[in-house]
Structure formats: structure tokens, C-alpha cells
mmCIF file of N, CA and C in Angstrom:
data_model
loop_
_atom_site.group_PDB
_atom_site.id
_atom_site.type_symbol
_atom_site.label_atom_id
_atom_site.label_comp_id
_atom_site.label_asym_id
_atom_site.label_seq_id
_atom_site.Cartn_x
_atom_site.Cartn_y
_atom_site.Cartn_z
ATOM 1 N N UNK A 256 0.806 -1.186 0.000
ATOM 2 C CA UNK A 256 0.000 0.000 0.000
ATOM 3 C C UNK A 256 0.849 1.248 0.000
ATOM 4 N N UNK A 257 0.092 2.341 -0.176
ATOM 5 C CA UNK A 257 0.632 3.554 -0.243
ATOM 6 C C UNK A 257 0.260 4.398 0.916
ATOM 7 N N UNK A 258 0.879 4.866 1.816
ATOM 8 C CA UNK A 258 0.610 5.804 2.765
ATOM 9 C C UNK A 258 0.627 7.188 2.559
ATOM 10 N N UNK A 259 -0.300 7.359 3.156
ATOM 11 C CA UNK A 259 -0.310 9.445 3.099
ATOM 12 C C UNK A 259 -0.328 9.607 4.391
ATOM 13 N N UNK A 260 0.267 11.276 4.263
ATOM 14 C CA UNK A 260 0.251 12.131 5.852
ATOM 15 C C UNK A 260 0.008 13.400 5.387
ATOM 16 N N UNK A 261 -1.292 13.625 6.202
ATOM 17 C CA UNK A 261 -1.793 14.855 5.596
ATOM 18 C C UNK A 261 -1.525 15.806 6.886
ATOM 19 N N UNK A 262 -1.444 16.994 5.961
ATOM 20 C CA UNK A 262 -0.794 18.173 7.289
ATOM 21 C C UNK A 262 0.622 18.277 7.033
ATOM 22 N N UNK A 263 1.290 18.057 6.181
ATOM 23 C CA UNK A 263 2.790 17.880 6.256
ATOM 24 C C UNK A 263 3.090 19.011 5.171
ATOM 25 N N UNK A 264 2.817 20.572 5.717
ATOM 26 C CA UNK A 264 2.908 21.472 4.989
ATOM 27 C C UNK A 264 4.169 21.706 4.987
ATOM 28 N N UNK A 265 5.370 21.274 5.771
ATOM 29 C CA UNK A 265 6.726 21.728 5.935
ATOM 30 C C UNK A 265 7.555 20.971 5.273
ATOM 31 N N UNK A 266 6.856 19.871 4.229
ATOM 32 C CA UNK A 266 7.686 18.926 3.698
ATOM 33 C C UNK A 266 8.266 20.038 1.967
ATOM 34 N N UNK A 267 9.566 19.735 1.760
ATOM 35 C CA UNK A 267 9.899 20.624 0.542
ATOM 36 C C UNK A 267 10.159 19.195 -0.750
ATOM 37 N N UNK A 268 9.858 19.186 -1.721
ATOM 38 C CA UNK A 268 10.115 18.342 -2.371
ATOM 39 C C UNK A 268 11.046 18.935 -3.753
ATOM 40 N N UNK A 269 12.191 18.334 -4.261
ATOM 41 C CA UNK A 269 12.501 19.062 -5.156
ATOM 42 C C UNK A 269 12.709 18.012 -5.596
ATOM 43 N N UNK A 270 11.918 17.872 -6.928
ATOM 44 C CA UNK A 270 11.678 16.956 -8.169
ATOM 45 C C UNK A 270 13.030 16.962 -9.128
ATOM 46 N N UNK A 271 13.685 17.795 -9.650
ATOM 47 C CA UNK A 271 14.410 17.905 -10.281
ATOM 48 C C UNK A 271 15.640 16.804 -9.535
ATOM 49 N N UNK A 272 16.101 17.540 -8.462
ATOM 50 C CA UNK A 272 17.439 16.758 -7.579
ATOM 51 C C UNK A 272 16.808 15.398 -7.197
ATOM 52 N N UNK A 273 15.767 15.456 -6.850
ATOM 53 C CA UNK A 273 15.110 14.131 -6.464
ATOM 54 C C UNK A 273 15.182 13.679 -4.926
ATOM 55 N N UNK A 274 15.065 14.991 -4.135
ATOM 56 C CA UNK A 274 15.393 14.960 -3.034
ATOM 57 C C UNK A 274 14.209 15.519 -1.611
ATOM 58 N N UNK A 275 14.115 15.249 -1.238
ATOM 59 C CA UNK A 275 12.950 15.837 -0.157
ATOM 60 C C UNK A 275 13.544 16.308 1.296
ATOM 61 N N UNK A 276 12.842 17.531 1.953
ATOM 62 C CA UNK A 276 13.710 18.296 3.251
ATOM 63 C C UNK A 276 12.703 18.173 3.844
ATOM 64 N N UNK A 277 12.449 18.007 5.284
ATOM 65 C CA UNK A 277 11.702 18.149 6.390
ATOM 66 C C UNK A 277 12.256 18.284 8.131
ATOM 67 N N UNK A 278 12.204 19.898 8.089
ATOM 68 C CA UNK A 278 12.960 19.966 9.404
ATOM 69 C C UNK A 278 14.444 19.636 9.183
ATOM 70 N N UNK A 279 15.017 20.697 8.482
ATOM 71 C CA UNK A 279 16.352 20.229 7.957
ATOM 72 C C UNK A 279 16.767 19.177 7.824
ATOM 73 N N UNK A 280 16.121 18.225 7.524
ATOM 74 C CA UNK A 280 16.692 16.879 7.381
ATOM 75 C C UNK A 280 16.629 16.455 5.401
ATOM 76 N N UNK A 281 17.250 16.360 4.891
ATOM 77 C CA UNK A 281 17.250 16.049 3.293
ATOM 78 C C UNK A 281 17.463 14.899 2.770
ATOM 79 N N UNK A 282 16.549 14.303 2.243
ATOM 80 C CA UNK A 282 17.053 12.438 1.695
ATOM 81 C C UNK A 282 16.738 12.928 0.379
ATOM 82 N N UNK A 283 17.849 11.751 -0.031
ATOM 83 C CA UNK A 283 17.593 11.830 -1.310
ATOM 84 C C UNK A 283 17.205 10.653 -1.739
ATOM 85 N N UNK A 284 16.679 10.301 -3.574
ATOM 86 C CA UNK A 284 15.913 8.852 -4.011
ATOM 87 C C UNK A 284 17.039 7.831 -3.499
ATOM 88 N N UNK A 285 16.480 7.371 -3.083
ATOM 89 C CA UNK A 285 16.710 5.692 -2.383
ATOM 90 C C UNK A 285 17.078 5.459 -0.814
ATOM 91 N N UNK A 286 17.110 6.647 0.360
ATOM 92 C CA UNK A 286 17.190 6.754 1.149
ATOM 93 C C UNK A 286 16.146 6.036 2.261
ATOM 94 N N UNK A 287 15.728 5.958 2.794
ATOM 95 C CA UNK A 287 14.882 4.725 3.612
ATOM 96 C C UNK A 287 13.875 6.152 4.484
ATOM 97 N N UNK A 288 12.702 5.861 4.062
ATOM 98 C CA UNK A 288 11.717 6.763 4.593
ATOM 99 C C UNK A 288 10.521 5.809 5.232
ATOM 100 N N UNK A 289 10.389 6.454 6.562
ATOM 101 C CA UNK A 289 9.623 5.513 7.190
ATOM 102 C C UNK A 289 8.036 6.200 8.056
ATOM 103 N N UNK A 290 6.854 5.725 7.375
ATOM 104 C CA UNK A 290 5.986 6.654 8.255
ATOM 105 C C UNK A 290 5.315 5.562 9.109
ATOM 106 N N UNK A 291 4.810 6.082 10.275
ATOM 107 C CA UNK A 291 3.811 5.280 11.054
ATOM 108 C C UNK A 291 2.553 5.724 10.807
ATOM 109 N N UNK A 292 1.680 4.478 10.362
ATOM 110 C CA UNK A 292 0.385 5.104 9.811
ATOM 111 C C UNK A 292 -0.154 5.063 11.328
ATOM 112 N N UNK A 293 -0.425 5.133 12.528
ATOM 113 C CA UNK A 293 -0.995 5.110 13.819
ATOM 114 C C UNK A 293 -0.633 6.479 13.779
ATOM 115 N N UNK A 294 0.528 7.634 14.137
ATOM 116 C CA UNK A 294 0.535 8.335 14.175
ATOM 117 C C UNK A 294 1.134 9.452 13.250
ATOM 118 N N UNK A 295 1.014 9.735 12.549
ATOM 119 C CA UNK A 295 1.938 10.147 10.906
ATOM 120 C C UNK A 295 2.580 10.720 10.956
ATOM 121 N N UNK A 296 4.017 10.034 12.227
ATOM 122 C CA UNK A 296 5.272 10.290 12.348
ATOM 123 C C UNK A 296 6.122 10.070 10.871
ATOM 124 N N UNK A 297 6.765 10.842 10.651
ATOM 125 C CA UNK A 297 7.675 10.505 9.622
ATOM 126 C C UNK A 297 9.556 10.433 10.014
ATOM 127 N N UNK A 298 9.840 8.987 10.038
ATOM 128 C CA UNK A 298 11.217 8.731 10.150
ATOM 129 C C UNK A 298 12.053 9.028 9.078
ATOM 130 N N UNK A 299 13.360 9.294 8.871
ATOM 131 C CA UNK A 299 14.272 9.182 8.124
ATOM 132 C C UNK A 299 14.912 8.411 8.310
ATOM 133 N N UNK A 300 14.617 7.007 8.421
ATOM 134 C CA UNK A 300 15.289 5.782 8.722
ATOM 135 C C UNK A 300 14.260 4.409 8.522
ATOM 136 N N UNK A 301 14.834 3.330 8.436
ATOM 137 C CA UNK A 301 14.645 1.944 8.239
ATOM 138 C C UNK A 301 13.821 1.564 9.336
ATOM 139 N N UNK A 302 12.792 1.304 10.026
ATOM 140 C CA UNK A 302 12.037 0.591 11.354
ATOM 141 C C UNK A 302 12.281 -0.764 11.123
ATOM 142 N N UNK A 303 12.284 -1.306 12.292
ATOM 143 C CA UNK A 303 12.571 -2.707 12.321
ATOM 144 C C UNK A 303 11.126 -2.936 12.549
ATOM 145 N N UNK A 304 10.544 -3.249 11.576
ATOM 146 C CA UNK A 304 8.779 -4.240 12.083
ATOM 147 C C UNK A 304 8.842 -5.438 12.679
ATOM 148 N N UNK A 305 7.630 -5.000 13.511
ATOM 149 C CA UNK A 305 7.077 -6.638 14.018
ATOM 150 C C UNK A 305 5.988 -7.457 13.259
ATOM 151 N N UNK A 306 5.925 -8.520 13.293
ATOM 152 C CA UNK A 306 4.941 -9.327 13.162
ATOM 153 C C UNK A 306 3.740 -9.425 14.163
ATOM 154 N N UNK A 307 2.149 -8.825 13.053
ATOM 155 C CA UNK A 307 1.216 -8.861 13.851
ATOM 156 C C UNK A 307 0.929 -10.168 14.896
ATOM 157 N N UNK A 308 0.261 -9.735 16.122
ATOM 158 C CA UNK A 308 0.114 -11.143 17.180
ATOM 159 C C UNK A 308 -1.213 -10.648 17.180
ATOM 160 N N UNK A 309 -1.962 -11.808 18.039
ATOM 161 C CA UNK A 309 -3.287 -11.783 18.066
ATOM 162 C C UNK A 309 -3.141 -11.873 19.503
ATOM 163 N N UNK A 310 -3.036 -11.113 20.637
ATOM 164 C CA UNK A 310 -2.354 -11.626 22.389
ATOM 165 C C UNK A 310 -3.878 -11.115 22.770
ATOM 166 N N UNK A 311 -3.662 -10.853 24.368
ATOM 167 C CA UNK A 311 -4.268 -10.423 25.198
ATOM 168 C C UNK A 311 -5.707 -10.032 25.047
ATOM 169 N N UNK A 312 -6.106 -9.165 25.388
ATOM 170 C CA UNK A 312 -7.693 -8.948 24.862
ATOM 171 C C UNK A 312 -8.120 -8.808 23.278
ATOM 172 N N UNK A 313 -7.184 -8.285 22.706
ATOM 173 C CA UNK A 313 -7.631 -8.533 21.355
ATOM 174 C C UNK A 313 -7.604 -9.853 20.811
ATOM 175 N N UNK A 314 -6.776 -10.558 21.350
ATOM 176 C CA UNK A 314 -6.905 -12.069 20.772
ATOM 177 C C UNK A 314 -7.863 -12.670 21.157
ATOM 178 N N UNK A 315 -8.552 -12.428 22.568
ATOM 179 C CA UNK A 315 -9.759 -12.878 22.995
ATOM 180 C C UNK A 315 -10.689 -12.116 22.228
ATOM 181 N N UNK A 316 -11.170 -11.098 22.083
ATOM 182 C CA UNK A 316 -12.060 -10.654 21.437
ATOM 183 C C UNK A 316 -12.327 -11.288 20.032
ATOM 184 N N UNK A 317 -10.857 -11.492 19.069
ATOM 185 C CA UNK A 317 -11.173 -12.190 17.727
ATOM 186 C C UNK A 317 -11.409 -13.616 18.078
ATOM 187 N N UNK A 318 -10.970 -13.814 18.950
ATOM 188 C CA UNK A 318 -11.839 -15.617 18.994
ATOM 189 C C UNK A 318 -13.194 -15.299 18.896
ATOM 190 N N UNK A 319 -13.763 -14.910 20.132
ATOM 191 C CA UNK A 319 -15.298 -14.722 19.910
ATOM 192 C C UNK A 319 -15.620 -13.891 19.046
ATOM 193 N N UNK A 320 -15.477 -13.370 18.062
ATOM 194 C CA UNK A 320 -15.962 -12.932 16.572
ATOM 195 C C UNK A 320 -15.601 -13.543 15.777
ATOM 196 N N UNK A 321 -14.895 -14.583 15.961
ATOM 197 C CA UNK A 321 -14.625 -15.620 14.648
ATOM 198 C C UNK A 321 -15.656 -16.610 14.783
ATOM 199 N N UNK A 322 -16.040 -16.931 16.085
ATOM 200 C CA UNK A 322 -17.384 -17.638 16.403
ATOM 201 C C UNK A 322 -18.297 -17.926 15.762
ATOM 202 N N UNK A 323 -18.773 -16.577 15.881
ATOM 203 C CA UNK A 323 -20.036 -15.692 15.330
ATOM 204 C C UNK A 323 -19.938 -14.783 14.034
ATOM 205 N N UNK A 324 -19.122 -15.190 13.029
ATOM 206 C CA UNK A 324 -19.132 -13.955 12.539
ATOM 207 C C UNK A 324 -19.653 -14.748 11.020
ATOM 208 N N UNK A 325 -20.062 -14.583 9.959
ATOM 209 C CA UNK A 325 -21.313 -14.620 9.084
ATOM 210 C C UNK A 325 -20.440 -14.662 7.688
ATOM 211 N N UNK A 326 -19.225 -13.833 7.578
ATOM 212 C CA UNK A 326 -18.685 -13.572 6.289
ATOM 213 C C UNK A 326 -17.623 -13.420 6.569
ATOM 214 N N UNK A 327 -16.644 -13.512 5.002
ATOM 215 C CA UNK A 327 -15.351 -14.039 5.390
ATOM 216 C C UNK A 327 -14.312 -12.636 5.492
ATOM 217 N N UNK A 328 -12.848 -12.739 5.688
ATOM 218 C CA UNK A 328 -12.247 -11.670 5.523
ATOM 219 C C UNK A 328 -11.499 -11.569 4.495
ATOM 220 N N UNK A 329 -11.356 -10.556 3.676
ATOM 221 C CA UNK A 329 -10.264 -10.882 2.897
ATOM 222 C C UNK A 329 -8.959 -9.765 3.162
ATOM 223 N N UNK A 330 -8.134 -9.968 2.154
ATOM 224 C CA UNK A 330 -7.131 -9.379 2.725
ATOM 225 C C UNK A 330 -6.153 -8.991 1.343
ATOM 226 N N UNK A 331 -5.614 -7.499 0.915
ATOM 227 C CA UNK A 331 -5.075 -7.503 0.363
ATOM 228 C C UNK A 331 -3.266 -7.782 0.341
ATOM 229 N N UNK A 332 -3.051 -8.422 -0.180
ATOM 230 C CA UNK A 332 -1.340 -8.758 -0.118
ATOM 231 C C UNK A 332 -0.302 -8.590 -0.804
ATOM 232 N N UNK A 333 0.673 -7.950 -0.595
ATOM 233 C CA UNK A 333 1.171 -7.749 -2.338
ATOM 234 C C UNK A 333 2.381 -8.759 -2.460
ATOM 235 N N UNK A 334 3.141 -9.827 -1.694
ATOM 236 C CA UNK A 334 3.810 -10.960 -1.523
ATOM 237 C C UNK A 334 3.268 -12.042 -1.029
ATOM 238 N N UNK A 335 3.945 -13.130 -1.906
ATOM 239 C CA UNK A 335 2.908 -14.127 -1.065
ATOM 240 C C UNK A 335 3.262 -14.409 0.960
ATOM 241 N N UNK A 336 4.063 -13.969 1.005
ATOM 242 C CA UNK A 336 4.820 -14.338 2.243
ATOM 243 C C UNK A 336 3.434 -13.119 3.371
ATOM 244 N N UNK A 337 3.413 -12.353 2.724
ATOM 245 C CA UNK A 337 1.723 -11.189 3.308
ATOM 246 C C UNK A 337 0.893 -12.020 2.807
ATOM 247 N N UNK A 338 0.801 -12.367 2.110
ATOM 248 C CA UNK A 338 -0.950 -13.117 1.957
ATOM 249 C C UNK A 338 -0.552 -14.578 3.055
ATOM 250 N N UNK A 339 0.262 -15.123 3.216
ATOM 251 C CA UNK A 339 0.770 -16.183 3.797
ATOM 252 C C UNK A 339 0.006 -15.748 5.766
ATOM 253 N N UNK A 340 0.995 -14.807 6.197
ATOM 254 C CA UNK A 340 0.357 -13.792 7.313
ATOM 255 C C UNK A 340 -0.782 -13.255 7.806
ATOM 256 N N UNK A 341 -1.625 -13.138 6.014
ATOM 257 C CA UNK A 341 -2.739 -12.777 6.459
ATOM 258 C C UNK A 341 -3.893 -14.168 6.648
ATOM 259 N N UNK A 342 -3.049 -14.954 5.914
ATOM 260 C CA UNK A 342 -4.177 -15.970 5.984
ATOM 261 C C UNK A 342 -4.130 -16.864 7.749
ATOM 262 N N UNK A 343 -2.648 -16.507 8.094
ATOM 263 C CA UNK A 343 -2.534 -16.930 9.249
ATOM 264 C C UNK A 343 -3.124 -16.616 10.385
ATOM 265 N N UNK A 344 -3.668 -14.827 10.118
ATOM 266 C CA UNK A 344 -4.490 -14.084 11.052
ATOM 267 C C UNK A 344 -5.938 -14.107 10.545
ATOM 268 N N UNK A 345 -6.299 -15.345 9.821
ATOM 269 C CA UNK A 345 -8.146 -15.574 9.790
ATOM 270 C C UNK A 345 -8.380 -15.114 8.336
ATOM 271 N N UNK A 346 -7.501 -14.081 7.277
ATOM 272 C CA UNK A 346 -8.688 -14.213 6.268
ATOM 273 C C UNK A 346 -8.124 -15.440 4.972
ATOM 274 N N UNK A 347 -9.115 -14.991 4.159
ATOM 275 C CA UNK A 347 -9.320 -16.286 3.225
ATOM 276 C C UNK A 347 -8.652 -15.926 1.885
#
């Protein structure tokens, strides 16, 4: 997927150099840009991700809605190794 962050009036983009500034900070194409879609922090660096878990109350909660629940989930993936993940977390 593609993420947006809206409000990011201080971002400078210069198309030509191929380079983007935010808060004096300047990357250029191929530099590792990282946003958190929870809060639309924007890193200038690589995040180490986790792998979604299903724990504590939310894992209890999706049990009992997998119970009861009528229709299936699907899930978009763009590797199979994500569709692999998603199928692992319930959809079809």
C-alpha cells in the first residue's frame, strides 16, 4: 500500500534533484523513509517491524468474533509471504 500524511505542509520536495527536506533533514531517491500510519510520524530511517500477534484482549475478542461472525475476511497482499500472514491471522 501507499501511505499518506496529511498536514505535512513543511515537507519541501525538489523533483528535479530528487530529493525531499523536512525539518532540515534532506534524503535523497533511495534513502529509507519511514511513516507510522498510527501516528503520521515521519522517520528518516529503516524501522525494524514486528509481526502482527493476536495476544491479550484482542486475541480474545477475535476468537469470539470468529465464532459468530457470518462472512469471510479478505485481505489484500502484495507478496505471497503477506498473503501467507494474512491468511494466518483468519482471512481467506
Amino acid at each position: 500500500g501507499k501511505p499518506c500524511v496529511c498536514g505535512l505542509s513543511d515537507l519541501k520536495i525538489d523533483e528535479e534533484a530528487k530529493t525531499l527536506t523536512l525539518n532540515s533533514v534532506t534524503l535523497k531517491e533511495g534513502d529509507f523513509l519511514s511513516i507510522n500510519g498510527g501516528t503520521g510520524e515521519v522517520l528518516s530511517s529503516a524501522v525494524e517491524l514486528a509481526a502482527p500477534e493476536m495476544s491479550g484482549a484482542l486475541g480474545t475478542f477475535m476468537e469470539w468474533v470468529d465464532a459468530e461472525r457470518k462472512m469471510d475476511v479478505l485481505a489484500n497482499a502484495d507478496t505471497p509471504k503477506d498473503a501467507a500472514e494474512a491468511r494466518k491471522n483468519g482471512a481467506n
